[in-house]
Amino acid sequence: MARNEEKAQAMLNKWVTMKKQLSIQGNAPDKRPYLASECGSLVQAERWRRQIVRETTRKISEIQNAGMGEHRIRDLNDTINRLLRERHHWDMRIVELGGPNYAKSVRIFDGDGRELPGSGGYKYFGAARELPGVRELFQKTEAEPPRRTRSDMYKNITPDYYGYRDEEDGILVKKEAEAEKVMTSKAVELWREEKRARKDKPKVKQRTDEDDDDADLLKQVEESFMAQASAVSNASVTSHVPVISQEDIREAILAKKKADLKEQIEKGNFW
C-alpha cells in the first residue's frame, strides 16, 4: 500500500509542477486564443498545439464510422481540415518563439496506414473518402501513352524503308524486266496502229527518208532493248541493274534526229 501511495504522490507532484510552469504572469488562460500571434509564450503555444492535436485525433477516430450520415461526415471532415490549418499556424508561431519546427516532419495517414494525397490542401479522412463525388478523386486514371515524335519514328527506319535494297534478291529486277518488255511491246504496237491510221487518211504525204530513218531507229531500239531484257533475265542478277525506260527511248530517238539534222545542215543538203 505504501508503494502505491508514493506513486500517487509523485504523480500529484508532477501535475502541480506542470500547472506552475503553465502559469506565466498569473493564471494561465483556459480558452485557446483565436489567433496564434496573440500568444507570446513558447510554453503556452506548445500547450495549445497539443490541445489541437488531441482534438484532431478524436475527430479522425469519429469520422471512421460510415453510419453517421453524409452531412455529419462532411461536417467532421471540414472540422478536421480547419484544425489542421490552425495547427499549422501554431507550428509557425512556435518557430517564431524559438521552439522546434514541428511542421517540417508532419505526415498525415488514414486508418489503413496510407499517406493521404495532397500537399497542404483539402484532405479527406475515413468515411469521407467514400462519399459521392469523392471516391472518383482517389481512383487512379491510366495515363495516356506519350505521342511519338519525329525523331522517335526515324530511329527505327532502315534503308529497306526507302527501297535501297529491293533489287538485291533478284526478284524485283526480273519482274521489272518482264513488265518493261510488255509495256514496250504495247507502246510499239500502239505506235504502229497510229502510223497505219495516218496512212489511211485521204491526203497522204509521200514517204520521206526521215520516216524510213524513224522506222529503222525504232527497230534498232526495240531490238537493243529485247537483247538487254533477255540478258537480264538469263544472267545472274546483281544489285542496281540499269533498265531502259520509255523516257530513255524517247531521248535516244530525239538525239538521233538532232544528229541527222545537224549532219544535213553541215553538208548543205537541208534545202
XYZ file of N, CA and C in Angstrom:
813
model
N 0.824 -1.204 0.000
C 0.000 0.000 0.000
C 0.858 1.253 0.000
N 1.972 1.176 0.756
C 2.858 2.340 0.828
C 3.430 2.677 -0.527
N 3.683 1.630 -1.298
C 4.256 1.860 -2.633
C 3.252 2.559 -3.532
N 2.016 2.199 -3.473
C 1.000 2.841 -4.311
C 0.783 4.298 -3.908
N 0.850 4.546 -2.610
C 0.696 5.932 -2.164
C 1.854 6.792 -2.639
N 3.055 6.245 -2.648
C 4.205 7.018 -3.139
C 4.056 7.336 -4.626
N 3.554 6.357 -5.384
C 3.345 6.618 -6.814
C 2.304 7.711 -7.025
N 1.222 7.656 -6.304
C 0.177 8.666 -6.445
C 0.691 10.042 -6.055
N 1.506 10.104 -4.982
C 2.059 11.376 -4.562
C 3.023 11.938 -5.601
N 3.793 11.056 -6.201
C 4.733 11.505 -7.237
C 3.979 12.069 -8.435
N 2.898 11.412 -8.853
C 2.108 11.911 -9.971
C 1.462 13.245 -9.645
N 1.021 13.407 -8.395
C 0.435 14.682 -7.991
C 1.467 15.788 -8.033
N 2.684 15.478 -7.589
C 3.742 16.487 -7.628
C 4.058 16.898 -9.063
N 4.073 15.941 -9.976
C 4.344 16.269 -11.378
C 3.241 17.154 -11.940
N 1.991 16.849 -11.552
C 0.888 17.649 -12.078
C 0.935 19.062 -11.542
N 1.246 19.221 -10.277
C 1.345 20.551 -9.684
C 2.477 21.326 -10.318
N 3.606 20.657 -10.572
C 4.753 21.327 -11.210
C 4.397 21.785 -12.614
N 3.680 20.962 -13.364
C 3.294 21.329 -14.729
C 2.332 22.509 -14.715
N 1.412 22.539 -13.725
C 0.491 23.660 -13.629
C 1.228 24.957 -13.332
N 2.274 24.875 -12.524
C 3.054 26.075 -12.228
C 3.806 26.561 -13.448
N 4.314 25.613 -14.250
C 5.037 26.008 -15.453
C 4.114 26.652 -16.470
N 2.857 26.174 -16.535
C 1.908 26.752 -17.485
C 1.415 28.114 -17.060
N 1.505 28.412 -15.764
C 1.036 29.701 -15.255
C 2.167 30.711 -15.392
N 2.029 31.603 -16.290
C 3.043 32.640 -16.508
C 2.354 33.979 -16.328
N 2.946 34.807 -15.423
C 2.386 36.135 -15.130
C 0.924 35.992 -14.687
N 0.700 35.189 -13.716
C -0.658 34.999 -13.200
C -1.244 33.690 -13.680
N -2.531 33.596 -13.648
C -3.210 32.375 -14.051
C -3.173 32.215 -15.570
N -2.985 30.949 -16.028
C -2.965 30.663 -17.462
C -4.385 30.732 -18.020
N -4.564 31.234 -19.248
C -5.915 31.316 -19.828
C -6.467 29.920 -20.092
N -7.760 29.785 -19.856
C -8.403 28.494 -20.078
C -8.872 28.317 -21.523
N -9.018 29.422 -22.268
C -9.511 29.359 -23.630
C -8.371 29.637 -24.602
N -8.326 28.828 -25.663
C -7.272 28.983 -26.660
C -7.469 30.283 -27.426
N -6.406 31.064 -27.624
C -6.535 32.320 -28.375
C -7.018 32.072 -29.793
N -7.753 33.029 -30.322
C -8.275 32.900 -31.680
C -7.148 32.967 -32.701
N -6.162 33.818 -32.464
C -5.011 33.958 -33.346
C -3.758 33.472 -32.627
N -2.921 32.734 -33.367
C -1.688 32.246 -32.766
C -0.739 33.390 -32.441
N -0.851 34.485 -33.171
C 0.055 35.610 -32.922
C -0.235 36.307 -31.585
N -1.395 36.038 -30.996
C -1.718 36.658 -29.704
C -0.984 35.992 -28.541
N -0.414 34.829 -28.759
C 0.305 34.102 -27.698
C 1.774 34.516 -27.737
N 2.307 34.918 -26.596
C 3.700 35.340 -26.533
C 4.585 34.399 -25.741
N 4.087 33.255 -25.340
C 4.852 32.304 -24.535
C 5.031 31.009 -25.316
N 6.239 30.509 -25.328
C 6.518 29.253 -26.014
C 5.820 28.079 -25.324
N 5.789 28.123 -23.987
C 5.149 27.032 -23.249
C 3.652 26.987 -23.557
N 3.017 28.170 -23.560
C 1.587 28.225 -23.865
C 1.312 27.810 -25.319
N 2.189 28.213 -26.231
C 1.990 27.854 -27.640
C 2.051 26.346 -27.824
N 2.999 25.690 -27.149
C 3.070 24.236 -27.251
C 1.858 23.578 -26.586
N 1.368 24.180 -25.538
C 0.168 23.639 -24.883
C -1.025 23.669 -25.822
N -1.244 24.815 -26.483
C -2.382 24.917 -27.393
C -2.199 24.003 -28.607
N -0.971 23.826 -29.021
C -0.742 22.901 -30.153
C -1.109 21.472 -29.751
N -0.722 21.048 -28.543
C -1.069 19.708 -28.085
C -2.583 19.540 -27.982
N -3.263 20.608 -27.564
C -4.728 20.540 -27.473
C -5.346 20.332 -28.850
N -4.825 21.032 -29.849
C -5.342 20.888 -31.218
C -5.080 19.477 -31.739
N -3.910 18.932 -31.431
C -3.583 17.577 -31.885
C -4.538 16.562 -31.263
N -4.873 16.732 -29.968
C -5.799 15.809 -29.330
C -7.196 15.899 -29.952
N -7.636 17.124 -30.236
C -8.941 17.288 -30.865
C -8.956 16.668 -32.264
N -7.893 16.861 -32.999
C -7.819 16.305 -34.350
C -7.853 14.779 -34.314
N -7.110 14.199 -33.364
C -7.094 12.736 -33.246
C -8.482 12.188 -32.902
N -9.191 12.885 -32.020
C -10.532 12.433 -31.639
C -11.505 12.546 -32.823
N -11.396 13.615 -33.579
C -12.287 13.787 -34.732
C -12.003 12.738 -35.812
N -10.735 12.415 -36.030
C -10.388 11.408 -37.037
C -10.929 10.037 -36.623
N -10.915 9.745 -35.336
C -11.494 8.476 -34.862
C -13.001 8.449 -35.068
N -13.666 9.579 -34.889
C -15.113 9.617 -35.068
C -15.521 9.469 -36.526
N -14.726 10.020 -37.432
C -15.120 10.020 -38.839
C -14.945 8.656 -39.482
N -14.360 7.704 -38.781
C -14.222 6.350 -39.329
C -15.564 5.625 -39.382
N -16.563 6.120 -38.644
C -17.885 5.496 -38.618
C -18.684 5.949 -39.844
N -18.926 5.028 -40.778
C -19.639 5.375 -42.012
C -21.142 5.453 -41.821
N -21.673 5.118 -40.645
C -23.117 5.142 -40.436
C -23.642 6.452 -39.896
N -22.827 7.489 -39.808
C -23.273 8.771 -39.259
C -24.118 9.571 -40.232
N -24.029 9.285 -41.514
C -24.756 10.090 -42.492
C -23.811 11.010 -43.248
N -24.234 11.345 -44.447
C -23.364 12.133 -45.314
C -23.092 13.523 -44.750
N -24.120 14.207 -44.239
C -23.934 15.578 -43.753
C -23.014 15.608 -42.530
N -23.199 14.680 -41.614
C -22.336 14.638 -40.424
C -20.888 14.328 -40.804
N -20.686 13.452 -41.769
C -19.317 13.115 -42.204
C -18.651 14.321 -42.851
N -19.417 15.043 -43.660
C -18.827 16.220 -44.318
C -18.473 17.294 -43.283
N -19.342 17.487 -42.289
C -19.039 18.474 -41.245
C -17.786 18.080 -40.460
N -17.676 16.796 -40.115
C -16.490 16.343 -39.390
C -15.227 16.526 -40.229
N -15.317 16.231 -41.508
C -14.140 16.384 -42.379
C -13.734 17.849 -42.492
N -14.729 18.751 -42.579
C -14.414 20.180 -42.606
C -13.756 20.621 -41.297
N -14.255 20.096 -40.155
C -13.675 20.459 -38.859
C -12.237 19.982 -38.745
N -11.964 18.781 -39.242
C -10.595 18.259 -39.187
C -9.662 19.114 -40.036
N -10.087 19.509 -41.216
C -9.244 20.351 -42.067
C -9.018 21.721 -41.427
N -10.064 22.263 -40.730
C -9.876 23.532 -40.037
C -8.860 23.396 -38.898
N -8.919 22.293 -38.144
C -7.955 22.061 -37.063
C -6.531 21.899 -37.610
N -6.415 21.271 -38.763
C -5.081 21.124 -39.365
C -4.496 22.474 -39.748
N -5.343 23.352 -40.304
C -4.857 24.685 -40.649
C -4.467 25.458 -39.386
N -5.285 25.326 -38.331
C -4.977 26.019 -37.086
C -3.692 25.480 -36.462
N -3.492 24.172 -36.540
C -2.245 23.605 -36.005
C -1.027 24.120 -36.769
N -1.181 24.311 -38.073
C -0.075 24.843 -38.867
C 0.294 26.256 -38.405
N -0.729 27.062 -38.087
C -0.442 28.415 -37.595
C 0.324 28.359 -36.269
N -0.059 27.446 -35.388
C 0.654 27.326 -34.118
C 2.068 26.788 -34.319
N 2.247 25.920 -35.299
C 3.604 25.444 -35.606
C 4.507 26.607 -36.013
N 3.973 27.485 -36.865
C 4.760 28.641 -37.287
C 5.033 29.585 -36.108
N 4.041 29.721 -35.217
C 4.228 30.603 -34.069
C 5.288 30.045 -33.118
N 5.319 28.731 -32.944
C 6.340 28.113 -32.086
C 7.730 28.341 -32.657
N 7.869 28.274 -33.956
C 9.174 28.545 -34.584
C 9.571 30.001 -34.359
N 8.606 30.912 -34.459
C 8.909 32.335 -34.226
C 9.357 32.589 -32.781
N 8.784 31.805 -31.838
C 9.157 31.980 -30.428
C 10.421 31.220 -30.053
N 11.079 30.590 -31.029
C 12.327 29.896 -30.760
C 12.182 28.420 -30.450
N 11.029 27.824 -30.710
C 10.807 26.414 -30.439
C 11.139 25.541 -31.629
N 10.919 24.242 -31.499
C 11.217 23.320 -32.605
C 10.240 23.497 -33.765
N 10.684 23.066 -34.935
C 9.859 23.176 -36.141
C 9.082 21.879 -36.325
N 7.830 21.840 -35.830
C 7.009 20.642 -35.945
C 6.468 20.443 -37.362
N 6.332 21.515 -38.122
C 5.730 21.407 -39.453
C 6.648 20.723 -40.450
N 7.924 20.603 -40.128
C 8.863 20.040 -41.085
C 8.662 18.544 -41.269
N 8.165 17.856 -40.277
C 8.045 16.394 -40.336
C 6.598 15.935 -40.161
N 5.641 16.756 -40.591
C 4.230 16.395 -40.432
C 3.803 15.539 -41.624
N 3.309 14.351 -41.342
C 2.774 13.457 -42.368
C 1.467 12.866 -41.832
N 0.428 12.926 -42.626
C -0.899 12.503 -42.199
C -1.234 11.196 -42.898
N -1.727 10.221 -42.130
C -2.078 8.909 -42.659
C -3.549 8.632 -42.369
N -4.130 7.742 -43.197
C -5.517 7.357 -42.967
C -5.576 6.149 -42.036
N -6.791 5.567 -41.877
C -6.946 4.464 -40.947
C -6.209 3.207 -41.372
N -5.909 3.060 -42.688
C -5.191 1.888 -43.175
C -3.682 2.081 -43.201
N -3.212 3.214 -42.705
C -1.783 3.465 -42.676
C -1.225 4.042 -43.959
N -2.088 4.428 -44.894
C -1.631 5.027 -46.141
C -1.614 6.548 -46.024
N -0.580 7.136 -46.582
C -0.466 8.591 -46.508
C -1.522 9.232 -47.392
N -2.175 10.248 -46.873
C -3.241 10.905 -47.613
C -2.653 11.735 -48.744
N -3.306 11.740 -49.911
C -2.794 12.547 -51.021
C -3.009 14.025 -50.777
N -2.257 14.822 -51.490
C -2.371 16.267 -51.345
C -1.152 16.849 -50.689
N -0.892 18.093 -50.960
C 0.269 18.780 -50.389
C -0.210 20.057 -49.714
N -0.796 19.906 -48.533
C -1.243 21.084 -47.800
C -2.625 21.554 -48.161
N -3.323 20.871 -49.071
C -4.655 21.296 -49.461
C -5.726 20.601 -48.646
N -6.928 20.568 -49.194
C -8.058 19.933 -48.509
C -7.881 18.421 -48.567
N -8.070 17.745 -47.425
C -7.889 16.305 -47.327
C -9.183 15.644 -46.891
N -9.295 14.365 -47.239
C -10.464 13.573 -46.879
C -10.016 12.421 -45.977
N -10.771 12.208 -44.887
C -10.415 11.220 -43.891
C -11.529 10.192 -43.752
N -11.152 8.952 -43.440
C -12.108 7.920 -43.072
C -13.229 7.732 -44.062
N -14.467 7.804 -43.551
C -15.643 7.575 -44.383
C -15.846 8.671 -45.414
N -15.194 9.824 -45.262
C -15.348 10.906 -46.245
C -14.740 10.519 -47.589
N -13.837 9.541 -47.591
C -13.233 9.124 -48.852
C -14.206 8.337 -49.721
N -15.301 7.826 -49.120
C -16.282 7.035 -49.857
C -17.524 7.822 -50.209
N -17.520 9.129 -49.997
C -18.691 9.939 -50.320
C -18.846 10.075 -51.830
N -20.100 10.310 -52.296
C -20.307 10.510 -53.738
C -19.520 11.717 -54.244
N -18.824 11.524 -55.329
C -18.014 12.585 -55.910
C -16.608 12.642 -55.370
N -16.344 11.978 -54.225
C -15.007 11.969 -53.636
C -14.265 10.694 -54.020
N -15.019 9.600 -54.155
C -14.402 8.317 -54.485
C -13.656 8.390 -55.812
N -14.196 9.169 -56.772
C -13.548 9.269 -58.083
C -12.209 9.982 -58.004
N -12.043 10.835 -56.986
C -10.776 11.566 -56.871
C -9.621 10.647 -56.506
N -9.902 9.545 -55.830
C -8.860 8.636 -55.381
C -8.627 7.482 -56.351
N -9.425 7.401 -57.403
C -9.205 6.360 -58.396
C -8.121 6.803 -59.352
N -7.163 5.936 -59.550
C -6.030 6.253 -60.419
C -6.460 6.077 -61.870
N -6.307 7.129 -62.624
C -6.622 7.082 -64.048
C -5.375 6.680 -64.825
N -5.599 5.862 -65.856
C -4.467 5.416 -66.670
C -3.954 6.573 -67.522
N -2.673 6.766 -67.435
C -2.055 7.853 -68.202
C -2.018 7.494 -69.682
N -2.279 8.482 -70.527
C -2.236 8.250 -71.965
C -0.795 8.031 -72.411
N -0.594 7.098 -73.328
C 0.783 6.870 -73.798
C 1.321 8.106 -74.501
N 2.563 8.428 -74.303
C 3.116 9.622 -74.945
C 3.153 9.481 -76.458
N 2.901 10.571 -77.130
C 2.923 10.567 -78.584
C 4.352 10.491 -79.094
N 4.531 9.725 -80.166
C 5.869 9.586 -80.736
C 6.249 10.855 -81.500
N 7.456 11.293 -81.311
C 7.958 12.444 -82.039
C 8.576 12.000 -83.359
N 8.915 12.969 -84.181
C 9.504 12.648 -85.476
C 10.855 11.956 -85.313
N 11.634 12.380 -84.332
C 12.939 11.746 -84.107
C 12.769 10.297 -83.653
N 11.726 10.004 -82.846
C 11.488 8.625 -82.417
C 11.137 7.731 -83.597
N 10.358 8.248 -84.537
C 9.994 7.446 -85.703
C 11.188 7.192 -86.607
N 12.097 8.173 -86.708
C 13.268 7.994 -87.565
C 14.266 6.991 -86.994
N 14.196 6.712 -85.693
C 15.163 5.793 -85.100
C 15.019 4.381 -85.648
N 13.813 3.962 -86.002
C 13.562 2.597 -86.456
C 13.496 2.466 -87.971
N 13.832 3.517 -88.708
C 13.787 3.462 -90.168
C 15.111 2.905 -90.683
N 15.047 1.902 -91.562
C 16.214 1.269 -92.162
C 16.252 1.598 -93.656
N 17.355 1.280 -94.340
C 17.400 1.517 -95.799
C 16.305 0.786 -96.567
N 15.771 -0.308 -96.001
C 14.693 -1.011 -96.694
C 13.454 -0.135 -96.849
N 13.267 0.818 -95.908
C 12.102 1.691 -95.980
C 12.134 2.548 -97.244
N 13.325 2.939 -97.698
C 13.476 3.768 -98.896
C 13.693 2.922 -100.157
N 13.716 1.596 -100.033
C 13.867 0.736 -101.197
C 15.278 0.616 -101.713
N 16.292 0.854 -100.863
C 17.674 0.794 -101.328
C 18.128 -0.640 -101.615
N 17.537 -1.618 -100.963
C 17.996 -2.998 -101.134
C 16.907 -3.891 -101.713
N 16.000 -3.304 -102.468
C 14.925 -4.092 -103.054
C 15.416 -4.999 -104.175
N 16.513 -4.628 -104.866
C 16.967 -5.376 -106.024
C 18.012 -6.427 -105.685
N 18.386 -6.549 -104.426
C 19.450 -7.477 -104.081
C 18.995 -8.927 -104.166
N 17.712 -9.213 -103.979
C 17.258 -10.592 -104.051
C 17.016 -11.064 -105.476
N 17.018 -10.158 -106.464
C 16.867 -10.536 -107.861
C 15.448 -10.694 -108.327
N 14.509 -10.769 -107.437
C 13.118 -10.990 -107.832
C 12.532 -9.749 -108.492
N 12.807 -8.597 -107.906
C 12.242 -7.356 -108.429
C 12.796 -7.025 -109.804
N 14.082 -7.313 -110.035
C 14.686 -6.988 -111.334
C 14.038 -7.798 -112.445
N 13.805 -9.092 -112.185
C 13.171 -9.925 -113.206
C 11.757 -9.451 -113.511
N 11.021 -9.111 -112.458
C 9.647 -8.646 -112.672
C 9.621 -7.322 -113.421
N 10.561 -6.445 -113.116
C 10.605 -5.165 -113.826
C 10.969 -5.363 -115.292
N 11.901 -6.302 -115.559
C 12.278 -6.554 -116.956
C 11.101 -7.113 -117.747
N 10.355 -8.039 -117.159
C 9.189 -8.597 -117.844
C 8.123 -7.529 -118.071
N 7.873 -6.706 -117.038
C 6.867 -5.652 -117.199
C 7.313 -4.622 -118.234
N 8.607 -4.299 -118.255
C 9.120 -3.340 -119.233
C 8.978 -3.873 -120.647
N 9.214 -5.172 -120.803
C 9.083 -5.790 -122.128
C 7.646 -5.709 -122.619
N 6.688 -6.007 -121.731
C 5.279 -5.950 -122.103
C 4.864 -4.523 -122.448
N 5.307 -3.567 -121.647
C 4.937 -2.166 -121.898
C 5.551 -1.659 -123.196
N 6.785 -2.064 -123.460
C 7.423 -1.630 -124.706
C 6.710 -2.216 -125.919
N 6.318 -3.490 -125.814
C 5.596 -4.106 -126.924
C 4.274 -3.388 -127.182
N 3.570 -3.043 -126.100
C 2.319 -2.321 -126.265
C 2.545 -0.941 -126.885
N 3.614 -0.272 -126.443
C 3.901 1.058 -126.998
C 4.239 0.978 -128.479
N 5.013 -0.035 -128.877
C 5.363 -0.192 -130.300
C 4.129 -0.505 -131.124
N 3.275 -1.392 -130.604
C 2.059 -1.743 -131.327
C 1.131 -0.541 -131.463
N 1.045 0.282 -130.404
C 0.225 1.483 -130.480
C 0.784 2.458 -131.492
N 2.103 2.556 -131.538
C 2.734 3.479 -132.498
C 2.477 3.022 -133.924
N 2.532 1.720 -134.155
C 2.282 1.196 -135.490
C 0.842 1.423 -135.908
N -0.093 1.242 -134.979
C -1.500 1.481 -135.305
C -1.739 2.933 -135.650
N -1.134 3.843 -134.891
C -1.282 5.264 -135.203
C -0.678 5.599 -136.562
N 0.435 4.939 -136.868
C 1.074 5.208 -138.177
C 0.214 4.692 -139.321
N -0.376 3.501 -139.129
C -1.266 2.971 -140.171
C -2.503 3.857 -140.319
N -2.980 4.399 -139.204
C -4.147 5.277 -139.289
C -3.821 6.550 -140.047
N -2.584 7.049 -139.864
C -2.204 8.256 -140.614
C -2.076 7.966 -142.106
N -1.645 6.752 -142.452
C -1.510 6.406 -143.865
C -2.867 6.249 -144.545
N -3.883 5.832 -143.801
C -5.207 5.605 -144.369
C -5.995 6.884 -144.591
N -5.451 8.039 -144.244
C -6.162 9.299 -144.462
C -6.194 9.626 -145.949
N -7.180 10.469 -146.411
C -7.289 10.775 -147.862
C -6.023 11.385 -148.428
N -5.518 12.399 -147.805
C -4.323 13.066 -148.291
C -3.135 12.488 -147.553
N -2.428 11.675 -148.243
C -1.277 11.009 -147.641
C -0.024 11.584 -148.269
N 0.870 12.018 -147.479
C 2.136 12.558 -147.972
C 3.013 11.429 -148.454
N 3.928 11.735 -149.359
C 4.860 10.746 -149.840
C 5.827 10.353 -148.737
N 6.224 9.099 -148.799
C 7.155 8.592 -147.779
C 8.488 9.278 -147.960
N 9.012 9.784 -146.895
C 10.288 10.509 -146.902
C 11.366 9.668 -146.264
N 12.584 10.160 -146.463
C 13.719 9.464 -145.846
C 13.663 9.542 -144.326
N 13.086 10.646 -143.827
C 13.003 10.805 -142.370
C 12.116 9.731 -141.763
N 11.001 9.355 -142.472
C 10.137 8.296 -141.965
C 10.862 6.969 -141.941
N 11.653 6.722 -142.995
C 12.403 5.477 -143.012
C 13.418 5.437 -141.874
N 14.051 6.610 -141.643
C 15.030 6.664 -140.555
C 14.351 6.413 -139.211
N 13.151 6.970 -139.017
C 12.433 6.756 -137.751
C 12.100 5.282 -137.565
N 11.653 4.635 -138.661
C 11.298 3.224 -138.548
C 12.521 2.384 -138.231
N 13.629 2.695 -138.938
C 14.848 1.931 -138.670
C 15.336 2.163 -137.248
N 15.291 3.430 -136.812
C 15.756 3.743 -135.455
C 14.893 3.058 -134.403
N 13.564 3.060 -134.608
C 12.681 2.390 -133.652
C 12.939 0.896 -133.622
N 13.202 0.332 -134.793
C 13.503 -1.106 -134.843
C 14.801 -1.418 -134.125
N 15.808 -0.543 -134.298
C 17.081 -0.760 -133.617
C 16.928 -0.655 -132.094
N 16.171 0.338 -131.653
C 15.961 0.497 -130.202
C 15.222 -0.690 -129.620
N 14.192 -1.176 -130.359
C 13.426 -2.318 -129.881
C 14.287 -3.563 -129.778
N 15.111 -3.782 -130.826
C 15.984 -4.955 -130.807
C 17.018 -4.854 -129.686
N 17.533 -3.630 -129.477
C 18.519 -3.450 -128.396
C 17.902 -3.713 -127.030
N 16.686 -3.224 -126.840
C 16.029 -3.440 -125.548
C 15.706 -4.920 -125.332
N 15.245 -5.592 -126.393
C 14.936 -7.013 -126.257
C 16.178 -7.804 -125.877
N 17.309 -7.436 -126.473
C 18.550 -8.144 -126.148
C 18.945 -7.902 -124.690
N 18.811 -6.644 -124.220
C 19.170 -6.342 -122.832
C 18.219 -7.028 -121.859
N 16.931 -7.048 -122.163
C 15.972 -7.703 -121.275
C 16.232 -9.197 -121.195
N 16.599 -9.800 -122.366
C 16.900 -11.233 -122.345
C 18.156 -11.519 -121.542
N 19.135 -10.635 -121.661
C 20.377 -10.838 -120.898
C 20.131 -10.694 -119.405
N 19.240 -9.739 -119.016
C 18.951 -9.541 -117.591
C 18.237 -10.745 -117.013
N 17.300 -11.332 -117.779
C 16.538 -12.461 -117.263
C 17.347 -13.744 -117.211
N 18.346 -13.873 -118.133
C 19.134 -15.107 -118.182
C 20.393 -15.033 -117.327
N 20.997 -13.876 -117.235
C 22.265 -13.764 -116.499
C 21.986 -13.703 -114.998
N 23.079 -13.835 -114.247
C 22.966 -13.731 -112.786
C 22.623 -12.298 -112.408
N 21.675 -12.120 -111.548
C 21.157 -10.799 -111.184
C 22.047 -10.181 -110.117
N 22.406 -8.932 -110.307
C 23.190 -8.189 -109.314
C 22.415 -6.960 -108.900
N 22.917 -6.260 -107.914
C 22.233 -5.087 -107.381
C 22.323 -3.918 -108.345
N 21.258 -3.112 -108.396
C 21.224 -1.850 -109.153
C 21.524 -2.088 -110.637
N 20.813 -3.010 -111.296
C 20.957 -3.257 -112.732
C 20.154 -2.205 -113.488
N 20.766 -1.448 -114.414
C 20.011 -0.418 -115.136
C 19.005 -1.043 -116.100
N 17.822 -0.486 -116.149
C 16.762 -0.959 -117.036
C 16.307 0.214 -117.886
N 16.229 -0.003 -119.217
C 15.831 1.067 -120.138
C 14.348 1.347 -119.959
N 14.021 2.622 -119.852
C 12.638 3.040 -119.679
C 12.139 3.741 -120.935
N 10.869 4.074 -120.949
C 10.282 4.780 -122.084
C 10.935 6.139 -122.284
N 11.292 6.780 -121.203
C 11.941 8.085 -121.302
C 13.294 7.972 -121.999
N 14.035 6.899 -121.684
C 15.336 6.695 -122.338
C 15.162 6.482 -123.838
N 14.108 5.751 -124.216
C 13.860 5.520 -125.652
C 13.543 6.825 -126.364
N 12.715 7.663 -125.740
C 12.386 8.947 -126.358
C 13.633 9.828 -126.508
N 14.471 9.855 -125.472
C 15.703 10.655 -125.549
C 16.638 10.140 -126.638
N 16.713 8.816 -126.807
C 17.581 8.251 -127.857
C 17.078 8.639 -129.247
N 15.750 8.571 -129.455
C 15.186 8.965 -130.761
C 15.421 10.437 -131.025
N 15.216 11.265 -130.010
C 15.423 12.703 -130.184
C 16.882 13.022 -130.478
N 17.796 12.342 -129.809
C 19.226 12.576 -130.056
C 19.606 12.160 -131.474
N 19.038 11.035 -131.952
C 19.320 10.587 -133.315
C 18.808 11.581 -134.331
N 17.603 12.120 -134.113
C 17.053 13.109 -135.042
C 17.908 14.368 -135.071
N 18.342 14.810 -133.888
C 19.190 16.005 -133.835
C 20.501 15.782 -134.565
N 21.080 14.595 -134.413
C 22.352 14.308 -135.087
C 22.173 14.292 -136.601
N 21.069 13.673 -137.101
C 20.828 13.640 -138.546
C 20.586 15.043 -139.089
N 19.820 15.851 -138.347
C 19.548 17.211 -138.803
C 20.815 18.052 -138.834
N 21.681 17.894 -137.848
C 22.938 18.632 -137.810
C 23.842 18.230 -138.964
N 23.820 16.925 -139.292
C 24.648 16.440 -140.406
C 24.158 16.996 -141.735
N 22.836 17.078 -141.916
C 22.295 17.632 -143.156
C 22.618 19.115 -143.298
N 22.571 19.845 -142.171
C 22.894 21.271 -142.231
C 24.362 21.480 -142.602
N 25.217 20.674 -142.027
C 26.649 20.820 -142.316
C 26.974 20.491 -143.777
N 26.270 19.509 -144.360
C 26.514 19.133 -145.758
C 25.840 20.079 -146.728
N 24.908 20.908 -146.269
C 24.203 21.813 -147.147
C 23.054 21.173 -147.887
N 22.641 20.016 -147.485
C 21.514 19.340 -148.141
C 20.200 19.584 -147.443
N 20.171 20.574 -146.571
C 18.956 20.810 -145.810
C 17.824 21.312 -146.684
N 18.199 22.204 -147.640
C 17.178 22.772 -148.532
C 17.010 21.885 -149.758
